[in-house]
Every structure is written in structure tokens, then in C-alpha cells.
Coordinates of C-alpha atoms in Angstrom, one line a residue:
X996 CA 0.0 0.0 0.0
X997 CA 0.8 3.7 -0.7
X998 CA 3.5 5.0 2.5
X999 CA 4.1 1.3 3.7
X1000 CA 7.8 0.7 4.5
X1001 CA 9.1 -2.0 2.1
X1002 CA 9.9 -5.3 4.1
X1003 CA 10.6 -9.3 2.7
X1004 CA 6.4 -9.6 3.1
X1005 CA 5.9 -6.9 0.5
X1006 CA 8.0 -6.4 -1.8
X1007 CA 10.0 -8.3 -4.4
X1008 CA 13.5 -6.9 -5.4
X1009 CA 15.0 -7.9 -9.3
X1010 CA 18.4 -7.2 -10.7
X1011 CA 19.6 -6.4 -13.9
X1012 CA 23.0 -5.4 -14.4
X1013 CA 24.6 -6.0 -18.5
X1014 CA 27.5 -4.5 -19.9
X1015 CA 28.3 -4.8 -23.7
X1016 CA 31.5 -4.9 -25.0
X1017 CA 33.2 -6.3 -27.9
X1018 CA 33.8 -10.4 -28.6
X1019 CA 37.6 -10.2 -29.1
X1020 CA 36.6 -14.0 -30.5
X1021 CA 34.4 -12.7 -33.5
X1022 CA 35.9 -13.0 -37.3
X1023 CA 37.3 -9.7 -38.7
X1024 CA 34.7 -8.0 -40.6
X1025 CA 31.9 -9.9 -38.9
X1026 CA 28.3 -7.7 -38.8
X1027 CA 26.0 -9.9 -37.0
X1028 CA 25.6 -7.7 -33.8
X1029 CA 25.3 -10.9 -31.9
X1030 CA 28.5 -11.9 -32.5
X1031 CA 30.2 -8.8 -32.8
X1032 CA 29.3 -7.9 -29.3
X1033 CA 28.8 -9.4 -26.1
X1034 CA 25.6 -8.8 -24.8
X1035 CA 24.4 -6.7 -27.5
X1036 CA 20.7 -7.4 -26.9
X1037 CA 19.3 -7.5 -23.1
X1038 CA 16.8 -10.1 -22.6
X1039 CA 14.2 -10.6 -20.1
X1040 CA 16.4 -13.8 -18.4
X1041 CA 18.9 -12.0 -17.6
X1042 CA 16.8 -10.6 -14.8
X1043 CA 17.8 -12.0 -11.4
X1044 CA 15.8 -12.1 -8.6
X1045 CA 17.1 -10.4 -5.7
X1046 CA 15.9 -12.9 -2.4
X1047 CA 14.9 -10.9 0.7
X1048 CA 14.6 -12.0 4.7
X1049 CA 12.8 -15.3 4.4
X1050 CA 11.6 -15.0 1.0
X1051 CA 14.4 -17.7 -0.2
X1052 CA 12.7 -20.5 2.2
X1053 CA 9.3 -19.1 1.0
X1054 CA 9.8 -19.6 -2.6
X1055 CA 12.4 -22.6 -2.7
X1056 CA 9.9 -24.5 -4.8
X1057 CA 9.1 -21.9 -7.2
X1058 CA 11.7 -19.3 -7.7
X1059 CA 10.5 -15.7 -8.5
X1060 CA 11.6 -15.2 -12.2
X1061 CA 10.2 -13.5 -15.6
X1062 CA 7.6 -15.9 -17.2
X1063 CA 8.9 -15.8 -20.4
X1064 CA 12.8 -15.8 -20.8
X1065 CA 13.0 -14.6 -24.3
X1066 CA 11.5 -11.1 -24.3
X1067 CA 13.9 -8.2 -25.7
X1068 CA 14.3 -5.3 -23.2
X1069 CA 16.9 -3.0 -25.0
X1070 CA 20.1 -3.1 -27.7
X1071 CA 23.5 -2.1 -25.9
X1072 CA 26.9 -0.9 -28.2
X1073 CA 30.5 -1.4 -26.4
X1074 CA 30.6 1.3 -23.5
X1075 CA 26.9 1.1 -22.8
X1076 CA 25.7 -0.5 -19.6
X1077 CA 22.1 -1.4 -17.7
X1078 CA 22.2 -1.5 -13.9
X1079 CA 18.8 -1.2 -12.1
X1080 CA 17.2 -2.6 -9.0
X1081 CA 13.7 -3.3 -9.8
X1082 CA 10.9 -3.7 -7.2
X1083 CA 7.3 -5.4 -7.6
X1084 CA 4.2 -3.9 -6.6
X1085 CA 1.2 -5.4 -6.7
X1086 CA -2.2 -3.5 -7.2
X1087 CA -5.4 -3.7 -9.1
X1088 CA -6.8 -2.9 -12.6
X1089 CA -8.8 0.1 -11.0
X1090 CA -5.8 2.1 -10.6
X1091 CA -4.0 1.1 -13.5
X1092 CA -4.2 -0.7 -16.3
X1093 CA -0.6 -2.2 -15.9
X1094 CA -1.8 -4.1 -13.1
X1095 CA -4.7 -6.4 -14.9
X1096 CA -4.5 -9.6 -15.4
X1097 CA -7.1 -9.7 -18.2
X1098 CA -6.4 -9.1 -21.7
X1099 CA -9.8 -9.2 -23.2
X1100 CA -12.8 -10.3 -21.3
X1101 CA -16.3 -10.3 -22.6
X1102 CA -19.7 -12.2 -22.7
X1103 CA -22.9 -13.0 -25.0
X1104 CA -25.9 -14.4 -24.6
X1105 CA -26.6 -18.0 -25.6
X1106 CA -28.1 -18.3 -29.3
X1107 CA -31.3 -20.3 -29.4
X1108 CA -32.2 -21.8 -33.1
X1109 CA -35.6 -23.4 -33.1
X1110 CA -36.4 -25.2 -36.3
X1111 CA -40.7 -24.9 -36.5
X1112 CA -41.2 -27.2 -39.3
X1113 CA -39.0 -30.1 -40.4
X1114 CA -36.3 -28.9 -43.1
X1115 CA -35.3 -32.0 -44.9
X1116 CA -33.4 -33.3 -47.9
X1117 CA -31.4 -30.6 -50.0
X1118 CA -32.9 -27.9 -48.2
X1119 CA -31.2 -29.2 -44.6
X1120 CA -27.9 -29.3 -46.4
X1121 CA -28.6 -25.7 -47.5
X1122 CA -29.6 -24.9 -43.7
X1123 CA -27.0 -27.2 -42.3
X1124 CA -24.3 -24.4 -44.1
X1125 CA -25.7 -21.3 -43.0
X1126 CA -24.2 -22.3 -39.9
X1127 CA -20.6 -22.7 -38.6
X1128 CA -19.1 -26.5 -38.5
X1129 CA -21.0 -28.1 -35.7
X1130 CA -24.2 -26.1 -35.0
X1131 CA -26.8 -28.2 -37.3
X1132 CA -26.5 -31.5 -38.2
X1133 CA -28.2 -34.0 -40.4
X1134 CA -30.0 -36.6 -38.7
X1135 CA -32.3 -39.6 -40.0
X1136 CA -35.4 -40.5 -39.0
X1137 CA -37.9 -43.3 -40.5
X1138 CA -35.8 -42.5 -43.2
X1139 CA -36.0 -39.3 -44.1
X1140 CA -32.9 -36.9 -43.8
X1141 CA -33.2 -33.5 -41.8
X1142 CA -31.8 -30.8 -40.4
X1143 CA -31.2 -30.7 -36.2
X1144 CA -30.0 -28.2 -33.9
X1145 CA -26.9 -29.8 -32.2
X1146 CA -24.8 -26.8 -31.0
X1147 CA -26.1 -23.7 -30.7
X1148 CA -23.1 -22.4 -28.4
X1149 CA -20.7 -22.3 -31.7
X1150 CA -23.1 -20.2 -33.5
X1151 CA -22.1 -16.4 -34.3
X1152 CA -25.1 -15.4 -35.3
X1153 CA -25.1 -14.3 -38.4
X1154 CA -28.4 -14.8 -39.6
X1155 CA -27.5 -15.4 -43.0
X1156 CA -30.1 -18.5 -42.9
X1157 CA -32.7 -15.7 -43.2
X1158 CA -31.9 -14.9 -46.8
X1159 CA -33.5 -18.1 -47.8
X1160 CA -37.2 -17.7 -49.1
X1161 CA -37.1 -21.8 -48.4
X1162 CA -36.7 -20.9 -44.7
X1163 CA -39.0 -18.1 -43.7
X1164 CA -41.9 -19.3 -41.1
X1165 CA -39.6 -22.8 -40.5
X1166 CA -36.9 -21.0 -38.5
X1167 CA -36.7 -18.5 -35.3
X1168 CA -33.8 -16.9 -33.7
X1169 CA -33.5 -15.6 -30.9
X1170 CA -31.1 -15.8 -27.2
X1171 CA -31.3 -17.4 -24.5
X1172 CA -31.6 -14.2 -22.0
X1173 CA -30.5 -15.4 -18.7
X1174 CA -27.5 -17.5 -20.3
X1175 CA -24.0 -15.8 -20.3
X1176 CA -21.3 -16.9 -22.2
X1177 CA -18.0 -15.5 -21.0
X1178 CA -14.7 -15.3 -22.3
X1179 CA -11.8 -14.6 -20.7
X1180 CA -8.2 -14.0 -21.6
X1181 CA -5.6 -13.7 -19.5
X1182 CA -1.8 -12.2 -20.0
X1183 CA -0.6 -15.2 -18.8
X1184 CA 0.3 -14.0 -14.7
X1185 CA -3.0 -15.6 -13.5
X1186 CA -4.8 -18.5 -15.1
X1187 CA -8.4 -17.3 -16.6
X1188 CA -9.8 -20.2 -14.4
X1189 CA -8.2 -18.3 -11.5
X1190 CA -9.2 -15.2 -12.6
X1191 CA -12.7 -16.2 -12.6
X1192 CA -12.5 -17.1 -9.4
X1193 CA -10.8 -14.0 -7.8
X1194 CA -13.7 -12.3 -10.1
X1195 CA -16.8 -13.6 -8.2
X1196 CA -15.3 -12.9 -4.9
X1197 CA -15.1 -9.2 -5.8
X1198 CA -18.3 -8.9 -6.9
X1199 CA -19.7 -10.9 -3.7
X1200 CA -17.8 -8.4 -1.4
X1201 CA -19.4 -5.8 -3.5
X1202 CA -22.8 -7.0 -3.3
X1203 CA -22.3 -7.5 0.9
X1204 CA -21.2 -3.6 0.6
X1205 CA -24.4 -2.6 -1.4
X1206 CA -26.6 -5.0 1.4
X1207 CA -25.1 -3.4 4.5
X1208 CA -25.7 0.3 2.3
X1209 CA -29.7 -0.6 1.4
X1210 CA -30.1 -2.0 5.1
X1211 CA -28.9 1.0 6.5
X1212 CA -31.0 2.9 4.4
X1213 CA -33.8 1.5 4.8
X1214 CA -33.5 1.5 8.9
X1215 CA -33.2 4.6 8.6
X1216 CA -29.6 4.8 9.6
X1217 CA -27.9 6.9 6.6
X1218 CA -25.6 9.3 7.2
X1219 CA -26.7 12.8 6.9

């Protein structure tokens, strides 16, 4: 939090120190910067986590390091040098974007296709591919080939079955309107599972916040 005095409970200290300079090894008249140079390019494992207090016992079976080891920080020439000491602070998405988790979240409602009248033979072919792969199958019964409504959740809705003549009064669409559909995406710090998780249990701490509010109110209680 904001004025708290850093301590080994809550904060995370990272090193990066590079120097370039030039590979006395390389071939005369070599170009390739990476051979040219030592350290030329500063990468993302070359990070090194900096242990504080007790925080070495605490994470011996998971070391604190970047996730991904390959990520390109700067370029350095001969002479140029990085040193910093990097600290971690945690926060929330409210106050910064920088500190989300989610990368793109959104939701729909569940599309609902109701066939009204059997649509057989060419014309469930026809219906079966104004759909994505999976939504409408063919099915046969006593014989006769039609058209059935397997999976609605892959549907985009695009409605193109409603350009059909052959269709109109044998077909309604419409969404389910208490189904959600979420999706999720995470930057890869917290699982989307996870996320999902630590989602609900801000929104029920919110909801107890709006109770306690509406009961005070309604007590008479609020604050004048």
C-alpha cells in the first residue's frame, strides 16, 4: 500500500546489471551484432531475482523469475551498460491498467435456433451451411434426412439462414436471456480459471457492501 515501509512480506527486489562490450573472439569484418558484441541485446532472463529476509525458504519450490525468458528489453553498443534494481508492486486494474491480469474479457448471450417445421433433404444441407461446422447437423429419421440443432453455443449469429425464401416461417432466432457466455483472456500472470474465481469474490464483497448500504438505508440509519 501507498507510504508502507518496504519489508521481505511486501516487496519483491529484481536485478539487472549488462554490460556490452566487444567479442575479441568474432571473425574480422563480422556484422552480425550478436556476434560482434557481447551482450548486445538484453533479454528478459537475464533478470535475477534479488531474495529478501525469508523470502528464499518461502519460494524454494518456485523461484521468482520473468515468465517468459526470451522477451527483448533493449540493444546495448561497447561502452553502454544497464544496472537497475527493480521492485514489484502489486495492485489492481482500477488504478492502472498495468496491473490487470485480463487481456480481453467479454460475454454473450446463448443463441437459441428453433427449427418450426422439419427442413429436410437438400434444403437441410442448405440450412446445415448457413451455420458454422457443428451447429446443425443431419439426422435420420424413419428414413427421411433433416436438419437438427446440435450446438447452438458455436453459432455467431449471423443470420444469413434468413436470406433463404425456403426458410422463412420454419426457423426462429433468438437468445437465451438469462445464459451468459464468458470469455476470458488472461496475460498469462493468473490463469483465466483463477481469474474467474478471484472475479466472483469481488463482486460478492461488493454485493455484501451494497446489502449493508440498502439496510442501513432503509433503517433509517444513513448518514446525513
Amino acid at each position: 500500500q501507498p507510504g508502507d515501509i518496504p519489508t521481505d512480506q511486501n516487496t519483491i527486489v529484481l536485478k539487472l546489471d549488462v554490460a556490452c562490450e566487444v567479442n575479441r573472439d568474432a571473425a574480422p569484418g563480422e556484422t552480425d551484432p550478436k556476434k560482434k558484441y557481447i551482450n548486445s541485446a538484453v533479454y528478459s532472463n537475464q533478470i535475477v531475482w534479488d531474495p529478501k529476509g525469508e523470502q528464499e525458504r518461502q519460494f524454494a519450490d518456485s523461484p521468482i523469475r520473468p515468465i517468459h525468458d526470451d522477451i527483448l528489453i533493449t540493444k546495448l553498443r561497447p561502452g553502454q551498460v544497464v544496472s537497475c534494481e527493480l521492485h514489484c508492486e502489486k495492485g489492481v486494474g482500477k488504478d492502472h491498467a498495468k496491473f490487470s491480469p485480463v487481456a480481453t474479457a467479454s460475454y454473450r448471450l446463448l443463441p437459441e435456433i428453433q427449427i418450426l417445421e422439419d427442413i429436410t433433404g437438400d434444403d437441410a444441407e442448405l440450412f446445415r451451411s448457413c451455420f458454422p461446422p457443428g451447429v446443425v447437423d443431419i439426422v435420420e429419421e424413419n428414413g427421411v434426412r433433416k436438419a437438427k440443432v446440435v450446438n447452438p453455443r458455436k453459432d455467431t449469429v449471423s443470420r444469413e439462414v434468413l436470406r433463404h425464401k425456403q426458410f422463412e416461417g420454419k426457423v426462429r432466432l433468438t437468445r437465451v436471456r438469462d445464459h451468459f457466455i464468458f470469455n476470458v483472456e488472461s496475460t498469462g500472470i493468473i490463469a483465466p480459471e483463477k481469474l474467474i474465481e478471484q472475479a466472483l469474490d469481488v463482486l460478492m464483497e461488493k454485493c455484501a457492501i451494497a446489502k449493508d448500504a440498502m439496510a442501513k438505508i432503509t433503517n433509517g440509519d444513513e448518514e446525513k
